[in-house]
Amino acid sequence: MDYSLNQVKKTYHVWGRHPLLYKFACAITFLGQEKKLRKLAVAALNLKNGDTVLDVACGSGLNHPFLEHALGPEGRIIAFDFSDAMLAAAKDQAERKGWKNITFIQGDAAELALDTKVDGVLSTLGISAIPKHKEALDHALATLKDGKKISILDARLPTGFWSIFNPLIACVYGHWASWDYTEDIPRYLKSTLAGVEVKSYNGGTFYIASGTKHASNQ
């Protein structure tokens, strides 16, 4: 699969304009396990109150309630996304919730650069929608402090009996989420970091890949 940034922007402009519809679509995608899996992805970062986390391809901010709980009001979230519309939806949520500790940045994750180092990097169903996902991961890892962790929650095509639906799944999520199922994110993390763990959920259709950055990684 080969999606351009223009295609990604158009796709997520629609979702950003309709955040409730996007939230409903996520609930279906996660097969009712969204809250559990987002919490587990955040827990994999081993955060403490006051830490700073980069949320790559943050979308409408669906990770932010779980990050706020882990970081506390003294912590900081850097919400990064290519879509202005999705960032606007995330900002609206933050205003409604009274969260004052989120910085919103629009840009291409393949060119991501921060003026500070972070205590964790999180991405949920985001890296697989970025055309240059390896570059995006490299830039995200460059922002991470040594000894700190990255956690990626993403999806795979079903195996076994349910694989008969793979052409349909690939078509639907390719069109409506710019999802590139050919990206092997866990493999790339294993080639870049040490101690990478990959845990599967929902019959293997979801995974959380996490690893720690050491000085030799970047």
mmCIF file with all atom_site columns, C-alpha atoms in Angstrom:
data_model
loop_
_atom_site.group_PDB
_atom_site.id
_atom_site.type_symbol
_atom_site.label_atom_id
_atom_site.label_alt_id
_atom_site.label_comp_id
_atom_site.label_asym_id
_atom_site.label_entity_id
_atom_site.label_seq_id
_atom_site.pdbx_PDB_ins_code
_atom_site.Cartn_x
_atom_site.Cartn_y
_atom_site.Cartn_z
_atom_site.occupancy
_atom_site.B_iso_or_equiv
_atom_site.pdbx_formal_charge
_atom_site.auth_seq_id
_atom_site.auth_comp_id
_atom_site.auth_asym_id
_atom_site.auth_atom_id
_atom_site.pdbx_PDB_model_num
ATOM 1   C CA . MET A 1 1   ? 0.000   0.000   0.000  1.00 0.00 ? 1   MET A CA 1
ATOM 2   C CA . ASP A 1 2   ? 1.249   3.491   -0.769 1.00 0.00 ? 2   ASP A CA 1
ATOM 3   C CA . TYR A 1 3   ? -0.747  6.429   0.548  1.00 0.00 ? 3   TYR A CA 1
ATOM 4   C CA . SER A 1 4   ? 0.312   10.033  0.049  1.00 0.00 ? 4   SER A CA 1
ATOM 5   C CA . LEU A 1 5   ? 0.158   12.728  2.710  1.00 0.00 ? 5   LEU A CA 1
ATOM 6   C CA . ASN A 1 6   ? -2.559  14.405  0.645  1.00 0.00 ? 6   ASN A CA 1
ATOM 7   C CA . GLN A 1 7   ? -4.728  11.297  0.865  1.00 0.00 ? 7   GLN A CA 1
ATOM 8   C CA . VAL A 1 8   ? -4.107  11.025  4.596  1.00 0.00 ? 8   VAL A CA 1
ATOM 9   C CA . LYS A 1 9   ? -5.027  14.661  5.098  1.00 0.00 ? 9   LYS A CA 1
ATOM 10  C CA . LYS A 1 10  ? -8.286  14.302  3.163  1.00 0.00 ? 10  LYS A CA 1
ATOM 11  C CA . THR A 1 11  ? -9.263  11.148  5.024  1.00 0.00 ? 11  THR A CA 1
ATOM 12  C CA . TYR A 1 12  ? -8.660  12.544  8.493  1.00 0.00 ? 12  TYR A CA 1
ATOM 13  C CA . HIS A 1 13  ? -10.179 15.910  7.672  1.00 0.00 ? 13  HIS A CA 1
ATOM 14  C CA . VAL A 1 14  ? -13.497 14.054  7.407  1.00 0.00 ? 14  VAL A CA 1
ATOM 15  C CA . TRP A 1 15  ? -12.981 12.255  10.732 1.00 0.00 ? 15  TRP A CA 1
ATOM 16  C CA . GLY A 1 16  ? -11.832 15.455  12.424 1.00 0.00 ? 16  GLY A CA 1
ATOM 17  C CA . ARG A 1 17  ? -15.016 17.212  11.384 1.00 0.00 ? 17  ARG A CA 1
ATOM 18  C CA . HIS A 1 18  ? -17.050 14.351  12.867 1.00 0.00 ? 18  HIS A CA 1
ATOM 19  C CA . PRO A 1 19  ? -15.225 13.282  16.057 1.00 0.00 ? 19  PRO A CA 1
ATOM 20  C CA . LEU A 1 20  ? -18.214 11.423  17.510 1.00 0.00 ? 20  LEU A CA 1
ATOM 21  C CA . LEU A 1 21  ? -18.468 9.342   14.352 1.00 0.00 ? 21  LEU A CA 1
ATOM 22  C CA . TYR A 1 22  ? -14.731 8.677   14.559 1.00 0.00 ? 22  TYR A CA 1
ATOM 23  C CA . LYS A 1 23  ? -15.085 7.587   18.176 1.00 0.00 ? 23  LYS A CA 1
ATOM 24  C CA . PHE A 1 24  ? -17.880 5.211   17.175 1.00 0.00 ? 24  PHE A CA 1
ATOM 25  C CA . ALA A 1 25  ? -15.742 3.810   14.330 1.00 0.00 ? 25  ALA A CA 1
ATOM 26  C CA . CYS A 1 26  ? -12.899 3.204   16.785 1.00 0.00 ? 26  CYS A CA 1
ATOM 27  C CA . ALA A 1 27  ? -15.224 1.343   19.135 1.00 0.00 ? 27  ALA A CA 1
ATOM 28  C CA . ILE A 1 28  ? -16.161 -0.989  16.282 1.00 0.00 ? 28  ILE A CA 1
ATOM 29  C CA . THR A 1 29  ? -12.553 -1.392  15.174 1.00 0.00 ? 29  THR A CA 1
ATOM 30  C CA . PHE A 1 30  ? -11.420 -2.386  18.672 1.00 0.00 ? 30  PHE A CA 1
ATOM 31  C CA . LEU A 1 31  ? -14.297 -4.888  19.005 1.00 0.00 ? 31  LEU A CA 1
ATOM 32  C CA . GLY A 1 32  ? -15.316 -3.415  22.332 1.00 0.00 ? 32  GLY A CA 1
ATOM 33  C CA . GLN A 1 33  ? -11.790 -3.574  23.788 1.00 0.00 ? 33  GLN A CA 1
ATOM 34  C CA . GLU A 1 34  ? -10.724 0.018   23.127 1.00 0.00 ? 34  GLU A CA 1
ATOM 35  C CA . LYS A 1 35  ? -10.562 1.246   26.724 1.00 0.00 ? 35  LYS A CA 1
ATOM 36  C CA . LYS A 1 36  ? -8.640  -1.837  27.848 1.00 0.00 ? 36  LYS A CA 1
ATOM 37  C CA . LEU A 1 37  ? -6.098  -1.671  25.012 1.00 0.00 ? 37  LEU A CA 1
ATOM 38  C CA . ARG A 1 38  ? -5.490  2.070   25.245 1.00 0.00 ? 38  ARG A CA 1
ATOM 39  C CA . LYS A 1 39  ? -4.907  1.689   28.995 1.00 0.00 ? 39  LYS A CA 1
ATOM 40  C CA . LEU A 1 40  ? -2.479  -1.171  28.401 1.00 0.00 ? 40  LEU A CA 1
ATOM 41  C CA . ALA A 1 41  ? -0.585  0.824   25.772 1.00 0.00 ? 41  ALA A CA 1
ATOM 42  C CA . VAL A 1 42  ? -0.180  3.712   28.211 1.00 0.00 ? 42  VAL A CA 1
ATOM 43  C CA . ALA A 1 43  ? 0.772   1.345   31.050 1.00 0.00 ? 43  ALA A CA 1
ATOM 44  C CA . ALA A 1 44  ? 3.585   -0.076  28.889 1.00 0.00 ? 44  ALA A CA 1
ATOM 45  C CA . LEU A 1 45  ? 5.341   3.300   29.111 1.00 0.00 ? 45  LEU A CA 1
ATOM 46  C CA . ASN A 1 46  ? 5.824   3.027   32.895 1.00 0.00 ? 46  ASN A CA 1
ATOM 47  C CA . LEU A 1 47  ? 5.009   6.704   33.363 1.00 0.00 ? 47  LEU A CA 1
ATOM 48  C CA . LYS A 1 48  ? 4.998   8.644   36.586 1.00 0.00 ? 48  LYS A CA 1
ATOM 49  C CA . ASN A 1 49  ? 3.306   11.889  37.602 1.00 0.00 ? 49  ASN A CA 1
ATOM 50  C CA . GLY A 1 50  ? 4.966   14.907  36.054 1.00 0.00 ? 50  GLY A CA 1
ATOM 51  C CA . ASP A 1 51  ? 6.397   13.102  33.019 1.00 0.00 ? 51  ASP A CA 1
ATOM 52  C CA . THR A 1 52  ? 6.169   14.372  29.437 1.00 0.00 ? 52  THR A CA 1
ATOM 53  C CA . VAL A 1 53  ? 4.753   12.160  26.674 1.00 0.00 ? 53  VAL A CA 1
ATOM 54  C CA . LEU A 1 54  ? 4.691   12.571  22.908 1.00 0.00 ? 54  LEU A CA 1
ATOM 55  C CA . ASP A 1 55  ? 1.470   11.243  21.356 1.00 0.00 ? 55  ASP A CA 1
ATOM 56  C CA . VAL A 1 56  ? 2.302   10.687  17.668 1.00 0.00 ? 56  VAL A CA 1
ATOM 57  C CA . ALA A 1 57  ? -0.640  10.853  15.256 1.00 0.00 ? 57  ALA A CA 1
ATOM 58  C CA . CYS A 1 58  ? -2.777  11.760  18.254 1.00 0.00 ? 58  CYS A CA 1
ATOM 59  C CA . GLY A 1 59  ? -5.940  12.148  16.191 1.00 0.00 ? 59  GLY A CA 1
ATOM 60  C CA . SER A 1 60  ? -8.911  13.484  18.134 1.00 0.00 ? 60  SER A CA 1
ATOM 61  C CA . GLY A 1 61  ? -7.189  12.831  21.464 1.00 0.00 ? 61  GLY A CA 1
ATOM 62  C CA . LEU A 1 62  ? -8.693  9.481   22.399 1.00 0.00 ? 62  LEU A CA 1
ATOM 63  C CA . ASN A 1 63  ? -5.479  8.533   24.246 1.00 0.00 ? 63  ASN A CA 1
ATOM 64  C CA . HIS A 1 64  ? -5.508  11.712  26.301 1.00 0.00 ? 64  HIS A CA 1
ATOM 65  C CA . PRO A 1 65  ? -7.866  10.667  29.119 1.00 0.00 ? 65  PRO A CA 1
ATOM 66  C CA . PHE A 1 66  ? -5.587  7.709   29.862 1.00 0.00 ? 66  PHE A CA 1
ATOM 67  C CA . LEU A 1 67  ? -2.436  9.822   29.617 1.00 0.00 ? 67  LEU A CA 1
ATOM 68  C CA . GLU A 1 68  ? -3.909  12.484  31.894 1.00 0.00 ? 68  GLU A CA 1
ATOM 69  C CA . HIS A 1 69  ? -4.605  9.820   34.497 1.00 0.00 ? 69  HIS A CA 1
ATOM 70  C CA . ALA A 1 70  ? -1.033  8.486   34.260 1.00 0.00 ? 70  ALA A CA 1
ATOM 71  C CA . LEU A 1 71  ? 0.732   11.873  34.207 1.00 0.00 ? 71  LEU A CA 1
ATOM 72  C CA . GLY A 1 72  ? -1.386  13.985  36.540 1.00 0.00 ? 72  GLY A CA 1
ATOM 73  C CA . PRO A 1 73  ? -1.916  17.730  36.090 1.00 0.00 ? 73  PRO A CA 1
ATOM 74  C CA . GLU A 1 74  ? 1.805   18.391  36.467 1.00 0.00 ? 74  GLU A CA 1
ATOM 75  C CA . GLY A 1 75  ? 2.625   16.144  33.519 1.00 0.00 ? 75  GLY A CA 1
ATOM 76  C CA . ARG A 1 76  ? 2.681   17.250  29.909 1.00 0.00 ? 76  ARG A CA 1
ATOM 77  C CA . ILE A 1 77  ? 1.281   15.803  26.693 1.00 0.00 ? 77  ILE A CA 1
ATOM 78  C CA . ILE A 1 78  ? 2.675   16.817  23.317 1.00 0.00 ? 78  ILE A CA 1
ATOM 79  C CA . ALA A 1 79  ? -0.070  16.012  20.823 1.00 0.00 ? 79  ALA A CA 1
ATOM 80  C CA . PHE A 1 80  ? 1.298   15.734  17.277 1.00 0.00 ? 80  PHE A CA 1
ATOM 81  C CA . ASP A 1 81  ? -0.787  15.136  14.166 1.00 0.00 ? 81  ASP A CA 1
ATOM 82  C CA . PHE A 1 82  ? -0.754  15.944  10.460 1.00 0.00 ? 82  PHE A CA 1
ATOM 83  C CA . SER A 1 83  ? -4.480  16.744  10.343 1.00 0.00 ? 83  SER A CA 1
ATOM 84  C CA . ASP A 1 84  ? -5.586  20.204  11.445 1.00 0.00 ? 84  ASP A CA 1
ATOM 85  C CA . ALA A 1 85  ? -9.145  18.915  11.773 1.00 0.00 ? 85  ALA A CA 1
ATOM 86  C CA . MET A 1 86  ? -8.175  16.091  14.109 1.00 0.00 ? 86  MET A CA 1
ATOM 87  C CA . LEU A 1 87  ? -6.060  18.438  16.220 1.00 0.00 ? 87  LEU A CA 1
ATOM 88  C CA . ALA A 1 88  ? -9.019  20.814  16.440 1.00 0.00 ? 88  ALA A CA 1
ATOM 89  C CA . ALA A 1 89  ? -11.170 17.956  17.759 1.00 0.00 ? 89  ALA A CA 1
ATOM 90  C CA . ALA A 1 90  ? -8.469  17.080  20.318 1.00 0.00 ? 90  ALA A CA 1
ATOM 91  C CA . LYS A 1 91  ? -8.276  20.731  21.395 1.00 0.00 ? 91  LYS A CA 1
ATOM 92  C CA . ASP A 1 92  ? -12.050 20.865  21.828 1.00 0.00 ? 92  ASP A CA 1
ATOM 93  C CA . GLN A 1 93  ? -11.898 17.819  24.087 1.00 0.00 ? 93  GLN A CA 1
ATOM 94  C CA . ALA A 1 94  ? -9.099  19.373  26.164 1.00 0.00 ? 94  ALA A CA 1
ATOM 95  C CA . GLU A 1 95  ? -11.106 22.576  26.608 1.00 0.00 ? 95  GLU A CA 1
ATOM 96  C CA . ARG A 1 96  ? -14.205 20.650  27.677 1.00 0.00 ? 96  ARG A CA 1
ATOM 97  C CA . LYS A 1 97  ? -12.201 18.594  30.175 1.00 0.00 ? 97  LYS A CA 1
ATOM 98  C CA . GLY A 1 98  ? -10.214 21.560  31.464 1.00 0.00 ? 98  GLY A CA 1
ATOM 99  C CA . TRP A 1 99  ? -6.845  20.031  30.554 1.00 0.00 ? 99  TRP A CA 1
ATOM 100 C CA . LYS A 1 100 ? -4.223  22.778  30.464 1.00 0.00 ? 100 LYS A CA 1
ATOM 101 C CA . ASN A 1 101 ? -1.152  20.593  30.045 1.00 0.00 ? 101 ASN A CA 1
ATOM 102 C CA . ILE A 1 102 ? -1.410  19.632  26.363 1.00 0.00 ? 102 ILE A CA 1
ATOM 103 C CA . THR A 1 103 ? 0.653   21.223  23.594 1.00 0.00 ? 103 THR A CA 1
ATOM 104 C CA . PHE A 1 104 ? -0.754  20.713  20.098 1.00 0.00 ? 104 PHE A CA 1
ATOM 105 C CA . ILE A 1 105 ? 1.594   20.565  17.107 1.00 0.00 ? 105 ILE A CA 1
ATOM 106 C CA . GLN A 1 106 ? 0.639   20.111  13.461 1.00 0.00 ? 106 GLN A CA 1
ATOM 107 C CA . GLY A 1 107 ? 3.184   18.564  11.123 1.00 0.00 ? 107 GLY A CA 1
ATOM 108 C CA . ASP A 1 108 ? 4.524   15.603  9.180  1.00 0.00 ? 108 ASP A CA 1
ATOM 109 C CA . ALA A 1 109 ? 5.688   12.927  11.631 1.00 0.00 ? 109 ALA A CA 1
ATOM 110 C CA . ALA A 1 110 ? 8.434   11.932  9.170  1.00 0.00 ? 110 ALA A CA 1
ATOM 111 C CA . GLU A 1 111 ? 9.981   15.351  9.874  1.00 0.00 ? 111 GLU A CA 1
ATOM 112 C CA . LEU A 1 112 ? 9.064   15.576  13.567 1.00 0.00 ? 112 LEU A CA 1
ATOM 113 C CA . ALA A 1 113 ? 11.457  17.578  15.732 1.00 0.00 ? 113 ALA A CA 1
ATOM 114 C CA . LEU A 1 114 ? 11.026  18.887  19.281 1.00 0.00 ? 114 LEU A CA 1
ATOM 115 C CA . ASP A 1 115 ? 13.017  21.318  21.377 1.00 0.00 ? 115 ASP A CA 1
ATOM 116 C CA . THR A 1 116 ? 12.742  18.999  24.361 1.00 0.00 ? 116 THR A CA 1
ATOM 117 C CA . LYS A 1 117 ? 13.232  15.334  25.222 1.00 0.00 ? 117 LYS A CA 1
ATOM 118 C CA . VAL A 1 118 ? 10.257  13.256  26.379 1.00 0.00 ? 118 VAL A CA 1
ATOM 119 C CA . ASP A 1 119 ? 9.713   10.477  28.922 1.00 0.00 ? 119 ASP A CA 1
ATOM 120 C CA . GLY A 1 120 ? 7.574   8.365   26.621 1.00 0.00 ? 120 GLY A CA 1
ATOM 121 C CA . VAL A 1 121 ? 6.298   8.047   23.062 1.00 0.00 ? 121 VAL A CA 1
ATOM 122 C CA . LEU A 1 122 ? 2.830   6.678   22.370 1.00 0.00 ? 122 LEU A CA 1
ATOM 123 C CA . SER A 1 123 ? 0.963   6.027   19.133 1.00 0.00 ? 123 SER A CA 1
ATOM 124 C CA . THR A 1 124 ? -2.361  4.293   18.605 1.00 0.00 ? 124 THR A CA 1
ATOM 125 C CA . LEU A 1 125 ? -3.444  3.266   15.105 1.00 0.00 ? 125 LEU A CA 1
ATOM 126 C CA . GLY A 1 126 ? -1.276  6.109   13.852 1.00 0.00 ? 126 GLY A CA 1
ATOM 127 C CA . ILE A 1 127 ? 2.118   4.913   12.655 1.00 0.00 ? 127 ILE A CA 1
ATOM 128 C CA . SER A 1 128 ? 0.505   2.496   10.181 1.00 0.00 ? 128 SER A CA 1
ATOM 129 C CA . ALA A 1 129 ? -1.288  5.445   8.535  1.00 0.00 ? 129 ALA A CA 1
ATOM 130 C CA . ILE A 1 130 ? 1.914   7.475   8.031  1.00 0.00 ? 130 ILE A CA 1
ATOM 131 C CA . PRO A 1 131 ? 3.371   7.074   4.510  1.00 0.00 ? 131 PRO A CA 1
ATOM 132 C CA . LYS A 1 132 ? 6.994   7.232   5.734  1.00 0.00 ? 132 LYS A CA 1
ATOM 133 C CA . HIS A 1 133 ? 6.481   5.235   8.914  1.00 0.00 ? 133 HIS A CA 1
ATOM 134 C CA . LYS A 1 134 ? 10.141  4.303   9.457  1.00 0.00 ? 134 LYS A CA 1
ATOM 135 C CA . GLU A 1 135 ? 11.211  7.940   9.266  1.00 0.00 ? 135 GLU A CA 1
ATOM 136 C CA . ALA A 1 136 ? 8.372   8.847   11.637 1.00 0.00 ? 136 ALA A CA 1
ATOM 137 C CA . LEU A 1 137 ? 9.536   6.238   14.144 1.00 0.00 ? 137 LEU A CA 1
ATOM 138 C CA . ASP A 1 138 ? 13.153  7.401   13.861 1.00 0.00 ? 138 ASP A CA 1
ATOM 139 C CA . HIS A 1 139 ? 12.173  11.013  14.514 1.00 0.00 ? 139 HIS A CA 1
ATOM 140 C CA . ALA A 1 140 ? 9.921   10.032  17.414 1.00 0.00 ? 140 ALA A CA 1
ATOM 141 C CA . LEU A 1 141 ? 12.688  7.966   18.974 1.00 0.00 ? 141 LEU A CA 1
ATOM 142 C CA . ALA A 1 142 ? 15.092  10.885  18.594 1.00 0.00 ? 142 ALA A CA 1
ATOM 143 C CA . THR A 1 143 ? 12.877  12.863  20.986 1.00 0.00 ? 143 THR A CA 1
ATOM 144 C CA . LEU A 1 144 ? 12.922  10.084  23.604 1.00 0.00 ? 144 LEU A CA 1
ATOM 145 C CA . LYS A 1 145 ? 15.228  10.202  26.611 1.00 0.00 ? 145 LYS A CA 1
ATOM 146 C CA . ASP A 1 146 ? 17.660  7.336   27.054 1.00 0.00 ? 146 ASP A CA 1
ATOM 147 C CA . GLY A 1 147 ? 16.153  4.617   29.204 1.00 0.00 ? 147 GLY A CA 1
ATOM 148 C CA . LYS A 1 148 ? 12.591  5.624   28.353 1.00 0.00 ? 148 LYS A CA 1
ATOM 149 C CA . LYS A 1 149 ? 9.998   3.709   26.365 1.00 0.00 ? 149 LYS A CA 1
ATOM 150 C CA . ILE A 1 150 ? 7.903   3.801   23.218 1.00 0.00 ? 150 ILE A CA 1
ATOM 151 C CA . SER A 1 151 ? 4.538   2.024   23.015 1.00 0.00 ? 151 SER A CA 1
ATOM 152 C CA . ILE A 1 152 ? 2.751   1.358   19.727 1.00 0.00 ? 152 ILE A CA 1
ATOM 153 C CA . LEU A 1 153 ? -0.818  0.040   19.668 1.00 0.00 ? 153 LEU A CA 1
ATOM 154 C CA . ASP A 1 154 ? -1.753  -1.034  16.155 1.00 0.00 ? 154 ASP A CA 1
ATOM 155 C CA . ALA A 1 155 ? -3.578  -3.633  14.095 1.00 0.00 ? 155 ALA A CA 1
ATOM 156 C CA . ARG A 1 156 ? -2.904  -6.653  11.891 1.00 0.00 ? 156 ARG A CA 1
ATOM 157 C CA . LEU A 1 157 ? -5.004  -8.563  9.418  1.00 0.00 ? 157 LEU A CA 1
ATOM 158 C CA . PRO A 1 158 ? -6.718  -11.672 10.848 1.00 0.00 ? 158 PRO A CA 1
ATOM 159 C CA . THR A 1 159 ? -5.260  -15.131 10.342 1.00 0.00 ? 159 THR A CA 1
ATOM 160 C CA . GLY A 1 160 ? -6.949  -18.505 10.124 1.00 0.00 ? 160 GLY A CA 1
ATOM 161 C CA . PHE A 1 161 ? -10.630 -18.711 9.211  1.00 0.00 ? 161 PHE A CA 1
ATOM 162 C CA . TRP A 1 162 ? -11.223 -14.965 9.491  1.00 0.00 ? 162 TRP A CA 1
ATOM 163 C CA . SER A 1 163 ? -8.545  -14.241 6.885  1.00 0.00 ? 163 SER A CA 1
ATOM 164 C CA . ILE A 1 164 ? -11.191 -14.767 4.208  1.00 0.00 ? 164 ILE A CA 1
ATOM 165 C CA . PHE A 1 165 ? -12.322 -11.237 5.072  1.00 0.00 ? 165 PHE A CA 1
ATOM 166 C CA . ASN A 1 166 ? -8.844  -9.723  4.660  1.00 0.00 ? 166 ASN A CA 1
ATOM 167 C CA . PRO A 1 167 ? -9.433  -8.199  1.204  1.00 0.00 ? 167 PRO A CA 1
ATOM 168 C CA . LEU A 1 168 ? -12.534 -6.440  2.509  1.00 0.00 ? 168 LEU A CA 1
ATOM 169 C CA . ILE A 1 169 ? -10.838 -5.297  5.731  1.00 0.00 ? 169 ILE A CA 1
ATOM 170 C CA . ALA A 1 170 ? -7.815  -3.994  3.828  1.00 0.00 ? 170 ALA A CA 1
ATOM 171 C CA . CYS A 1 171 ? -10.051 -2.116  1.399  1.00 0.00 ? 171 CYS A CA 1
ATOM 172 C CA . VAL A 1 172 ? -12.310 -0.549  4.047  1.00 0.00 ? 172 VAL A CA 1
ATOM 173 C CA . TYR A 1 173 ? -9.548  0.520   6.427  1.00 0.00 ? 173 TYR A CA 1
ATOM 174 C CA . GLY A 1 174 ? -7.258  1.523   3.608  1.00 0.00 ? 174 GLY A CA 1
ATOM 175 C CA . HIS A 1 175 ? -9.942  3.857   2.278  1.00 0.00 ? 175 HIS A CA 1
ATOM 176 C CA . TRP A 1 176 ? -11.335 5.163   5.553  1.00 0.00 ? 176 TRP A CA 1
ATOM 177 C CA . ALA A 1 177 ? -8.183  5.197   7.712  1.00 0.00 ? 177 ALA A CA 1
ATOM 178 C CA . SER A 1 178 ? -5.262  5.185   5.233  1.00 0.00 ? 178 SER A CA 1
ATOM 179 C CA . TRP A 1 179 ? -4.188  1.992   7.016  1.00 0.00 ? 179 TRP A CA 1
ATOM 180 C CA . ASP A 1 180 ? -1.189  0.275   5.458  1.00 0.00 ? 180 ASP A CA 1
ATOM 181 C CA . TYR A 1 181 ? -1.343  -3.329  6.691  1.00 0.00 ? 181 TYR A CA 1
ATOM 182 C CA . THR A 1 182 ? 2.021   -4.115  5.047  1.00 0.00 ? 182 THR A CA 1
ATOM 183 C CA . GLU A 1 183 ? 3.979   -2.042  7.580  1.00 0.00 ? 183 GLU A CA 1
ATOM 184 C CA . ASP A 1 184 ? 5.772   -4.393  9.983  1.00 0.00 ? 184 ASP A CA 1
ATOM 185 C CA . ILE A 1 185 ? 6.181   -1.970  12.879 1.00 0.00 ? 185 ILE A CA 1
ATOM 186 C CA . PRO A 1 186 ? 7.217   -4.546  15.516 1.00 0.00 ? 186 PRO A CA 1
ATOM 187 C CA . ARG A 1 187 ? 9.989   -5.831  13.268 1.00 0.00 ? 187 ARG A CA 1
ATOM 188 C CA . TYR A 1 188 ? 11.337  -2.330  12.749 1.00 0.00 ? 188 TYR A CA 1
ATOM 189 C CA . LEU A 1 189 ? 11.272  -1.609  16.474 1.00 0.00 ? 189 LEU A CA 1
ATOM 190 C CA . LYS A 1 190 ? 13.170  -4.840  17.130 1.00 0.00 ? 190 LYS A CA 1
ATOM 191 C CA . SER A 1 191 ? 15.836  -3.730  14.668 1.00 0.00 ? 191 SER A CA 1
ATOM 192 C CA . THR A 1 192 ? 16.111  -0.339  16.379 1.00 0.00 ? 192 THR A CA 1
ATOM 193 C CA . LEU A 1 193 ? 15.608  -0.931  20.110 1.00 0.00 ? 193 LEU A CA 1
ATOM 194 C CA . ALA A 1 194 ? 16.559  -3.533  22.677 1.00 0.00 ? 194 ALA A CA 1
ATOM 195 C CA . GLY A 1 195 ? 14.121  -5.450  24.848 1.00 0.00 ? 195 GLY A CA 1
ATOM 196 C CA . VAL A 1 196 ? 11.140  -5.025  22.516 1.00 0.00 ? 196 VAL A CA 1
ATOM 197 C CA . GLU A 1 197 ? 8.000   -6.847  23.647 1.00 0.00 ? 197 GLU A CA 1
ATOM 198 C CA . VAL A 1 198 ? 5.048   -7.564  21.372 1.00 0.00 ? 198 VAL A CA 1
ATOM 199 C CA . LYS A 1 199 ? 1.791   -8.674  22.948 1.00 0.00 ? 199 LYS A CA 1
ATOM 200 C CA . SER A 1 200 ? -1.212  -9.706  20.854 1.00 0.00 ? 200 SER A CA 1
ATOM 201 C CA . TYR A 1 201 ? -4.902  -9.104  21.575 1.00 0.00 ? 201 TYR A CA 1
ATOM 202 C CA . ASN A 1 202 ? -8.310  -9.631  19.977 1.00 0.00 ? 202 ASN A CA 1
ATOM 203 C CA . GLY A 1 203 ? -7.302  -12.912 18.353 1.00 0.00 ? 203 GLY A CA 1
ATOM 204 C CA . GLY A 1 204 ? -4.039  -11.467 17.104 1.00 0.00 ? 204 GLY A CA 1
ATOM 205 C CA . THR A 1 205 ? -5.657  -8.594  15.201 1.00 0.00 ? 205 THR A CA 1
ATOM 206 C CA . PHE A 1 206 ? -4.224  -6.017  17.631 1.00 0.00 ? 206 PHE A CA 1
ATOM 207 C CA . TYR A 1 207 ? -0.806  -5.762  19.219 1.00 0.00 ? 207 TYR A CA 1
ATOM 208 C CA . ILE A 1 208 ? 1.121   -3.542  21.592 1.00 0.00 ? 208 ILE A CA 1
ATOM 209 C CA . ALA A 1 209 ? 4.809   -3.274  20.755 1.00 0.00 ? 209 ALA A CA 1
ATOM 210 C CA . SER A 1 210 ? 6.994   -1.556  23.322 1.00 0.00 ? 210 SER A CA 1
ATOM 211 C CA . GLY A 1 211 ? 10.710  -1.084  23.810 1.00 0.00 ? 211 GLY A CA 1
ATOM 212 C CA . THR A 1 212 ? 13.315  0.967   25.636 1.00 0.00 ? 212 THR A CA 1
ATOM 213 C CA . LYS A 1 213 ? 15.732  3.443   24.098 1.00 0.00 ? 213 LYS A CA 1
ATOM 214 C CA . HIS A 1 214 ? 19.356  3.125   25.030 1.00 0.00 ? 214 HIS A CA 1
ATOM 215 C CA . ALA A 1 215 ? 22.148  5.551   24.229 1.00 0.00 ? 215 ALA A CA 1
ATOM 216 C CA . SER A 1 216 ? 23.308  3.405   21.329 1.00 0.00 ? 216 SER A CA 1
ATOM 217 C CA . ASN A 1 217 ? 19.873  3.470   19.644 1.00 0.00 ? 217 ASN A CA 1
ATOM 218 C CA . GLN A 1 218 ? 20.031  7.052   18.380 1.00 0.00 ? 218 GLN A CA 1
#
